[in-house]
Amino acid sequence: MASHRKPRTSVLASPTGRRTAAGLTTAALASVTLLSQSADAAPRALKPTVEEVKQKVDDLYHQAEVATQKYNAAKERADGQRHTVDSLLDASAKRAEKMNESRRLLGTFASAQYRTGGMNPTAQLMLAKDPQQFVDRNHLMERLTGRQKQAVTDYQEQQAAATKQRAQATRSLERLQASQASLKESKRSVQDKLAEARQLLSRLTAQEKARLAELERQKEAAAKRRAAEEARKQQERERQRQQDGGGSTGGSTGGGSTGGSTGDSATSKGAKALAFARAQIGKPYVWGATGPTSYDCSGLTQAAWKAAGVDLPRTTWDQVKVGQRVATKDLQPGDLVFFYDDISHVGMYLGDGKMVHAPKPGASVREESIYYMPIYGSVRPG
């Protein structure tokens, strides 16, 4: 018997099926559109604002300065240890020469003993043709024996000293290698921070770069206004002191002018250091540099005070420990002003709330308000 099967109706063939398919198609297209819009919106949402870029770049420059001070410290250690190693190696070479001289002298005595055959004095007397010759020879051998003992003692002392010096040179060399590794790591850290900052800046459009420059001008203007206001307050305090019969404090202070000198040694040296620093204005900031064609912040202050006859350490962390601590309101020209809680930047006070400093990569030595950065503290070297 023939089988009767109902033909299967395609979903697409039915009106309901067509509506369902159309709905699915519409939903799929809508999803694709939403995904596309989301994909387009994602980069825009992730792109930082100019203000955020500025903050990030400033942070990177700050981190680079910290790494620069670490580099400077490591380089100073490495240079000192390299000098120590060279001195020890030179001393060890001289000691080895003395030891060789002692060894040659011992060899001479050994040859003399060999020529006598190591015979005792009685045998030598029996075999001697002339008794007087024996007496003379025996007297000479007694003298040689005393010198031989001294030669042995000298050789042993030279050998012990040479061993000690070799051990010292080995330890110094190990410390040198550790400092060199630290130097290399600090250098890489500085380069990485600066490269990241350059990359961020390179992504900005011309309009964004103009906006960034405007933000920088606003920050500088605010710092100048504060410096001017602090200078005005200081001048008012000075006038009040004079009216009260307190007299002048002498020299230039936080709001004073840059001229004048009290004749005090520290003030005189500060004026010389400041004159040197101002002569470097326009020279580029280069991390790790100490002049004469470029400087980093502590390299500039070190060179300036050296011109005034005062030796400062290399890093900001050590420079802040030298000299007399002074309050911001009592600053005089030549004083060192340190910035940030980590003491990673330093400038030289100029007067009227301004300083001379080597600011950052891409900038040159210049005058700027001390209020451009958060002040940590100040010292007066000399």
Short mmCIF file of C-alpha atoms in Angstrom, two decimals:
data_model
loop_
_atom_site.label_atom_id
_atom_site.label_comp_id
_atom_site.label_asym_id
_atom_site.label_seq_id
_atom_site.Cartn_x
_atom_site.Cartn_y
_atom_site.Cartn_z
CA MET A 1 0.00 0.00 0.00
CA ALA A 2 1.36 3.33 -1.00
CA SER A 3 2.61 5.51 1.82
CA HIS A 4 1.12 9.02 2.04
CA ARG A 5 3.44 11.54 3.70
CA LYS A 6 2.65 15.16 4.29
CA PRO A 7 5.12 17.34 2.58
CA ARG A 8 7.30 19.35 5.10
CA THR A 9 6.66 23.02 4.87
CA SER A 10 9.75 25.21 4.92
CA VAL A 11 9.78 27.83 7.59
CA LEU A 12 10.86 30.36 5.04
CA ALA A 13 7.96 29.43 2.85
CA SER A 14 5.35 30.29 5.44
CA PRO A 15 4.28 33.83 6.24
CA THR A 16 5.17 33.27 9.89
CA GLY A 17 8.55 31.83 8.95
CA ARG A 18 9.28 34.77 6.70
CA ARG A 19 8.48 37.18 9.51
CA THR A 20 10.72 35.21 11.89
CA ALA A 21 13.63 35.17 9.43
CA ALA A 22 13.24 38.84 8.77
CA GLY A 23 13.33 39.52 12.50
CA LEU A 24 16.47 37.47 12.92
CA THR A 25 18.12 39.26 10.04
CA THR A 26 17.19 42.66 11.45
CA ALA A 27 18.48 41.69 14.89
CA ALA A 28 21.74 40.44 13.43
CA LEU A 29 22.24 43.62 11.44
CA ALA A 30 21.49 45.69 14.53
CA SER A 31 24.04 43.72 16.54
CA VAL A 32 26.67 44.20 13.87
CA THR A 33 25.93 47.92 13.79
CA LEU A 34 26.17 48.20 17.58
CA LEU A 35 29.44 46.26 17.63
CA SER A 36 30.82 48.47 14.92
CA GLN A 37 29.79 51.60 16.79
CA SER A 38 31.29 50.22 20.00
CA ALA A 39 34.53 49.43 18.19
CA ASP A 40 34.66 52.96 16.82
CA ALA A 41 33.84 54.47 20.19
CA ALA A 42 36.37 52.41 22.16
CA PRO A 43 39.52 54.16 20.91
CA ARG A 44 37.90 57.55 21.50
CA ALA A 45 36.98 56.58 25.05
CA LEU A 46 40.46 55.26 25.80
CA LYS A 47 42.37 58.23 24.40
CA PRO A 48 43.60 60.43 27.27
CA THR A 49 42.82 64.12 27.42
CA VAL A 50 45.54 66.71 26.97
CA GLU A 51 45.41 67.37 30.70
CA GLU A 52 45.94 63.69 31.42
CA VAL A 53 48.82 63.54 28.94
CA LYS A 54 50.44 66.55 30.60
CA GLN A 55 50.12 64.96 34.03
CA LYS A 56 51.55 61.70 32.77
CA VAL A 57 54.46 63.40 31.00
CA ASP A 58 55.24 65.49 34.08
CA ASP A 59 55.21 62.32 36.18
CA LEU A 60 57.55 60.59 33.74
CA TYR A 61 59.97 63.52 33.77
CA HIS A 62 59.90 63.45 37.57
CA GLN A 63 60.57 59.71 37.59
CA ALA A 64 63.39 60.26 35.10
CA GLU A 65 64.96 62.80 37.46
CA VAL A 66 64.81 60.32 40.33
CA ALA A 67 66.46 57.73 38.08
CA THR A 68 69.03 60.36 37.04
CA GLN A 69 70.02 60.93 40.67
CA LYS A 70 70.38 57.16 41.09
CA TYR A 71 72.55 57.12 37.98
CA ASN A 72 74.67 59.99 39.32
CA ALA A 73 75.13 58.20 42.66
CA ALA A 74 76.05 54.92 40.95
CA LYS A 75 78.49 56.68 38.64
CA GLU A 76 80.14 58.44 41.55
CA ARG A 77 80.53 55.12 43.38
CA ALA A 78 81.84 53.41 40.26
CA ASP A 79 84.38 56.18 39.59
CA GLY A 80 85.61 56.04 43.18
CA GLN A 81 85.85 52.27 43.21
CA ARG A 82 87.59 52.24 39.85
CA HIS A 83 90.22 54.58 41.30
CA THR A 84 90.55 52.30 44.35
CA VAL A 85 90.95 49.21 42.19
CA ASP A 86 93.59 50.93 40.03
CA SER A 87 95.51 52.03 43.14
CA LEU A 88 95.35 48.56 44.65
CA LEU A 89 96.48 46.91 41.43
CA ASP A 90 99.35 49.38 41.12
CA ALA A 91 100.37 48.77 44.74
CA SER A 92 100.05 45.02 44.21
CA ALA A 93 102.36 45.20 41.19
CA LYS A 94 104.97 47.10 43.22
CA ARG A 95 104.60 44.61 46.06
CA ALA A 96 105.11 41.74 43.62
CA GLU A 97 108.33 43.36 42.42
CA LYS A 98 109.61 43.59 46.00
CA MET A 99 108.64 39.99 46.57
CA ASN A 100 110.53 38.97 43.44
CA GLU A 101 113.56 40.87 44.68
CA SER A 102 113.39 38.96 47.96
CA ARG A 103 113.06 35.74 46.00
CA ARG A 104 116.14 36.57 43.92
CA LEU A 105 118.14 37.25 47.07
CA LEU A 106 117.07 33.93 48.53
CA GLY A 107 118.19 32.30 45.31
CA THR A 108 121.63 33.86 45.70
CA PHE A 109 121.95 32.41 49.18
CA ALA A 110 120.78 29.03 47.97
CA SER A 111 123.45 29.08 45.25
CA ALA A 112 126.13 29.93 47.82
CA GLN A 113 125.08 26.99 49.95
CA TYR A 114 125.15 24.75 46.92
CA ARG A 115 128.72 25.81 46.10
CA THR A 116 129.90 24.88 49.61
CA GLY A 117 128.15 21.57 49.29
CA GLY A 118 126.29 22.21 52.49
CA MET A 119 129.30 20.96 54.51
CA ASN A 120 129.60 21.67 58.21
CA PRO A 121 132.40 24.01 59.44
CA THR A 122 134.61 21.18 60.81
CA ALA A 123 134.69 19.42 57.46
CA GLN A 124 135.44 22.68 55.69
CA LEU A 125 138.37 23.33 58.10
CA MET A 126 139.82 19.87 57.52
CA LEU A 127 139.66 20.33 53.75
CA ALA A 128 140.82 23.91 53.63
CA LYS A 129 144.37 24.43 52.29
CA ASP A 130 144.80 27.59 54.31
CA PRO A 131 143.30 27.92 57.84
CA GLN A 132 143.12 31.71 57.43
CA GLN A 133 141.09 31.23 54.25
CA PHE A 134 138.67 29.07 56.23
CA VAL A 135 138.32 31.70 58.96
CA ASP A 136 137.61 34.41 56.40
CA ARG A 137 135.11 32.20 54.57
CA ASN A 138 133.41 31.13 57.79
CA HIS A 139 133.05 34.73 58.93
CA LEU A 140 131.51 35.59 55.57
CA MET A 141 129.06 32.70 55.80
CA GLU A 142 127.97 33.79 59.26
CA ARG A 143 127.21 37.23 57.84
CA LEU A 144 125.40 35.64 54.93
CA THR A 145 123.35 33.49 57.30
CA GLY A 146 122.13 36.60 59.14
CA ARG A 147 121.25 38.31 55.87
CA GLN A 148 119.59 35.14 54.67
CA LYS A 149 117.35 35.02 57.71
CA GLN A 150 116.39 38.63 57.13
CA ALA A 151 115.76 37.89 53.46
CA VAL A 152 113.44 35.02 54.40
CA THR A 153 111.60 37.29 56.82
CA ASP A 154 111.30 40.02 54.18
CA TYR A 155 110.04 37.56 51.62
CA GLN A 156 107.39 36.20 53.98
CA GLU A 157 106.24 39.71 54.87
CA GLN A 158 106.07 40.74 51.21
CA GLN A 159 104.17 37.58 50.33
CA ALA A 160 101.60 38.14 53.12
CA ALA A 161 101.15 41.78 52.13
CA ALA A 162 100.74 40.84 48.47
CA THR A 163 98.10 38.24 49.36
CA LYS A 164 96.20 40.83 51.42
CA GLN A 165 96.34 43.41 48.65
CA ARG A 166 95.12 40.90 46.08
CA ALA A 167 92.16 40.09 48.32
CA GLN A 168 91.38 43.81 48.73
CA ALA A 169 91.61 44.35 44.98
CA THR A 170 89.27 41.41 44.39
CA ARG A 171 86.67 42.79 46.81
CA SER A 172 86.96 46.28 45.33
CA LEU A 173 86.59 44.86 41.85
CA GLU A 174 83.42 43.03 42.90
CA ARG A 175 82.00 46.27 44.34
CA LEU A 176 82.95 48.06 41.14
CA GLN A 177 81.10 45.47 39.06
CA ALA A 178 78.02 45.85 41.30
CA SER A 179 78.13 49.64 40.89
CA GLN A 180 78.49 49.28 37.14
CA ALA A 181 75.44 47.02 37.07
CA SER A 182 73.49 49.59 39.09
CA LEU A 183 74.73 52.31 36.75
CA LYS A 184 73.50 50.38 33.75
CA GLU A 185 70.09 49.76 35.33
CA SER A 186 69.64 53.43 36.26
CA LYS A 187 70.62 54.50 32.77
CA ARG A 188 68.08 52.13 31.24
CA SER A 189 65.40 53.43 33.62
CA VAL A 190 66.05 57.05 32.62
CA GLN A 191 65.97 56.20 28.94
CA ASP A 192 62.75 54.20 29.30
CA LYS A 193 60.95 57.05 31.12
CA LEU A 194 62.04 59.63 28.58
CA ALA A 195 61.13 57.39 25.65
CA GLU A 196 57.64 56.87 27.08
CA ALA A 197 57.19 60.62 27.53
CA ARG A 198 58.31 61.28 23.94
CA GLN A 199 55.90 58.64 22.67
CA LEU A 200 52.97 60.23 24.50
CA LEU A 201 53.81 63.67 23.13
CA SER A 202 54.25 62.36 19.59
CA ARG A 203 50.65 61.11 19.53
CA LEU A 204 49.19 64.57 20.10
CA THR A 205 47.65 66.48 17.24
CA ALA A 206 48.74 70.02 16.43
CA GLN A 207 45.68 71.34 18.24
CA GLU A 208 46.40 69.20 21.30
CA LYS A 209 50.03 70.35 21.34
CA ALA A 210 48.84 73.95 21.30
CA ARG A 211 46.54 73.19 24.21
CA LEU A 212 49.44 71.53 26.07
CA ALA A 213 51.61 74.61 25.55
CA GLU A 214 48.80 76.79 26.88
CA LEU A 215 48.51 74.65 30.02
CA GLU A 216 52.24 75.01 30.55
CA ARG A 217 52.02 78.80 30.18
CA GLN A 218 49.20 78.89 32.70
CA LYS A 219 51.25 76.90 35.20
CA GLU A 220 54.27 79.15 34.73
CA ALA A 221 52.11 82.28 35.07
CA ALA A 222 50.59 81.02 38.31
CA ALA A 223 54.07 80.28 39.70
CA LYS A 224 55.25 83.79 38.71
CA ARG A 225 52.24 85.39 40.38
CA ARG A 226 52.95 83.55 43.59
CA ALA A 227 56.63 84.54 43.46
CA ALA A 228 55.66 88.18 42.95
CA GLU A 229 53.18 88.01 45.82
CA GLU A 230 55.73 86.43 48.17
CA ALA A 231 58.29 89.05 47.13
CA ARG A 232 55.80 91.82 47.89
CA LYS A 233 55.09 90.35 51.33
CA GLN A 234 58.79 90.04 52.07
CA GLN A 235 59.46 93.63 51.09
CA GLU A 236 56.60 94.73 53.34
CA ARG A 237 58.05 92.74 56.25
CA GLU A 238 61.46 94.32 55.60
CA ARG A 239 60.02 97.83 55.63
CA GLN A 240 58.18 97.05 58.86
CA ARG A 241 61.37 95.79 60.50
CA GLN A 242 63.19 98.97 59.56
CA GLN A 243 60.35 101.11 60.90
CA ASP A 244 60.42 99.16 64.15
CA GLY A 245 64.15 99.85 64.47
CA GLY A 246 65.18 96.29 63.72
CA GLY A 247 67.42 97.31 60.86
CA SER A 248 68.06 95.39 57.67
CA THR A 249 68.63 91.66 57.72
CA GLY A 250 71.35 92.17 55.14
CA GLY A 251 71.57 90.69 51.68
CA SER A 252 68.69 89.58 49.49
CA THR A 253 65.99 87.40 50.99
CA GLY A 254 62.97 85.56 49.71
CA GLY A 255 61.51 88.77 48.31
CA GLY A 256 64.63 90.88 48.08
CA SER A 257 66.50 92.04 45.05
CA THR A 258 69.43 90.18 43.60
CA GLY A 259 71.90 92.99 44.20
CA GLY A 260 74.01 93.85 47.22
CA SER A 261 76.33 91.92 49.47
CA THR A 262 76.86 91.94 53.23
CA GLY A 263 80.51 91.05 52.90
CA ASP A 264 79.82 87.81 54.72
CA SER A 265 81.84 84.88 53.41
CA ALA A 266 78.80 82.72 52.64
CA THR A 267 77.07 85.62 50.89
CA SER A 268 80.16 86.40 48.84
CA LYS A 269 80.56 82.77 47.78
CA GLY A 270 76.85 82.56 47.02
CA ALA A 271 77.16 85.57 44.71
CA LYS A 272 80.06 83.91 42.86
CA ALA A 273 78.15 80.63 42.54
CA LEU A 274 75.08 82.46 41.26
CA ALA A 275 77.12 84.42 38.72
CA PHE A 276 78.44 81.14 37.34
CA ALA A 277 74.96 79.59 37.20
CA ARG A 278 73.52 82.59 35.38
CA ALA A 279 76.33 82.40 32.83
CA GLN A 280 75.09 78.89 31.92
CA ILE A 281 71.58 80.08 30.99
CA GLY A 282 70.62 78.73 27.58
CA LYS A 283 72.75 75.59 27.80
CA PRO A 284 70.74 72.36 27.40
CA TYR A 285 69.62 70.03 30.15
CA VAL A 286 71.23 66.61 29.67
CA TRP A 287 70.76 63.98 32.34
CA GLY A 288 74.01 62.93 33.98
CA ALA A 289 75.87 66.00 32.66
CA THR A 290 78.12 68.23 34.79
CA GLY A 291 79.19 70.77 32.16
CA PRO A 292 80.66 72.69 30.62
CA THR A 293 78.30 72.46 27.61
CA SER A 294 75.28 70.87 29.32
CA TYR A 295 74.00 70.07 32.80
CA ASP A 296 71.44 68.22 34.83
CA CYS A 297 70.04 69.97 37.92
CA SER A 298 72.58 68.83 40.51
CA GLY A 299 75.39 68.98 37.97
CA LEU A 300 74.71 72.71 37.54
CA THR A 301 74.65 73.48 41.27
CA GLN A 302 77.78 71.40 41.86
CA ALA A 303 79.69 73.21 39.10
CA ALA A 304 78.44 76.64 40.24
CA TRP A 305 79.54 76.22 43.84
CA LYS A 306 82.84 74.70 42.73
CA ALA A 307 83.48 77.96 40.86
CA ALA A 308 83.00 79.68 44.24
CA GLY A 309 85.55 77.35 45.89
CA VAL A 310 83.09 74.98 47.55
CA ASP A 311 82.97 71.27 46.72
CA LEU A 312 79.44 69.85 46.73
CA PRO A 313 78.50 66.17 46.41
CA ARG A 314 77.12 64.98 43.10
CA THR A 315 73.49 64.15 43.92
CA THR A 316 70.59 66.19 45.27
CA TRP A 317 70.26 63.62 48.07
CA ASP A 318 73.76 64.47 49.30
CA GLN A 319 73.75 68.19 48.47
CA VAL A 320 70.75 68.74 50.74
CA LYS A 321 72.89 67.56 53.69
CA VAL A 322 75.61 70.17 53.12
CA GLY A 323 75.53 73.60 54.72
CA GLN A 324 73.01 75.46 56.83
CA ARG A 325 69.28 74.84 56.53
CA VAL A 326 67.31 78.01 55.79
CA ALA A 327 63.61 78.83 55.60
CA THR A 328 62.10 79.86 52.28
CA LYS A 329 61.43 83.36 53.59
CA ASP A 330 65.13 83.75 54.49
CA LEU A 331 66.60 82.67 51.15
CA GLN A 332 69.61 84.55 49.80
CA PRO A 333 71.15 84.47 46.29
CA GLY A 334 73.14 81.29 45.79
CA ASP A 335 71.15 79.19 48.26
CA LEU A 336 70.05 75.77 47.05
CA VAL A 337 66.32 75.07 46.86
CA PHE A 338 65.23 71.42 46.74
CA PHE A 339 61.94 70.11 45.38
CA TYR A 340 59.56 67.17 45.84
CA ASP A 341 59.38 64.87 48.83
CA ASP A 342 61.98 62.61 47.24
CA ILE A 343 64.42 65.56 46.84
CA SER A 344 64.92 64.78 43.16
CA HIS A 345 65.41 68.34 41.87
CA VAL A 346 67.45 71.38 42.88
CA GLY A 347 67.81 74.98 41.77
CA MET A 348 69.89 77.98 42.85
CA TYR A 349 68.05 80.90 44.37
CA LEU A 350 68.24 84.13 42.39
CA GLY A 351 66.04 86.48 44.39
CA ASP A 352 62.46 87.77 44.18
CA GLY A 353 61.14 84.22 44.43
CA LYS A 354 63.08 83.03 41.38
CA MET A 355 65.87 80.55 40.76
CA VAL A 356 68.31 79.42 38.07
CA HIS A 357 68.07 75.71 37.31
CA ALA A 358 68.41 73.01 34.69
CA PRO A 359 64.73 71.99 34.42
CA LYS A 360 64.20 68.84 32.39
CA PRO A 361 64.95 67.08 29.08
CA GLY A 362 64.17 69.25 26.10
CA ALA A 363 64.67 72.46 28.08
CA SER A 364 67.67 74.68 28.76
CA VAL A 365 69.11 76.25 31.90
CA ARG A 366 66.80 79.14 32.72
CA GLU A 367 65.30 81.41 35.36
CA GLU A 368 62.01 80.27 36.86
CA SER A 369 59.80 80.75 39.90
CA ILE A 370 60.70 78.54 42.85
CA TYR A 371 56.97 77.91 43.21
CA TYR A 372 56.78 76.04 39.91
CA MET A 373 57.38 72.81 41.85
CA PRO A 374 56.61 71.77 45.45
CA ILE A 375 59.46 72.94 47.69
CA TYR A 376 61.11 70.41 49.99
CA GLY A 377 63.60 72.70 51.72
CA SER A 378 66.67 74.89 51.26
CA VAL A 379 70.32 74.99 52.36
CA ARG A 380 73.13 77.55 52.27
CA PRO A 381 76.47 75.94 51.34
CA GLY A 382 79.83 77.43 52.16
#
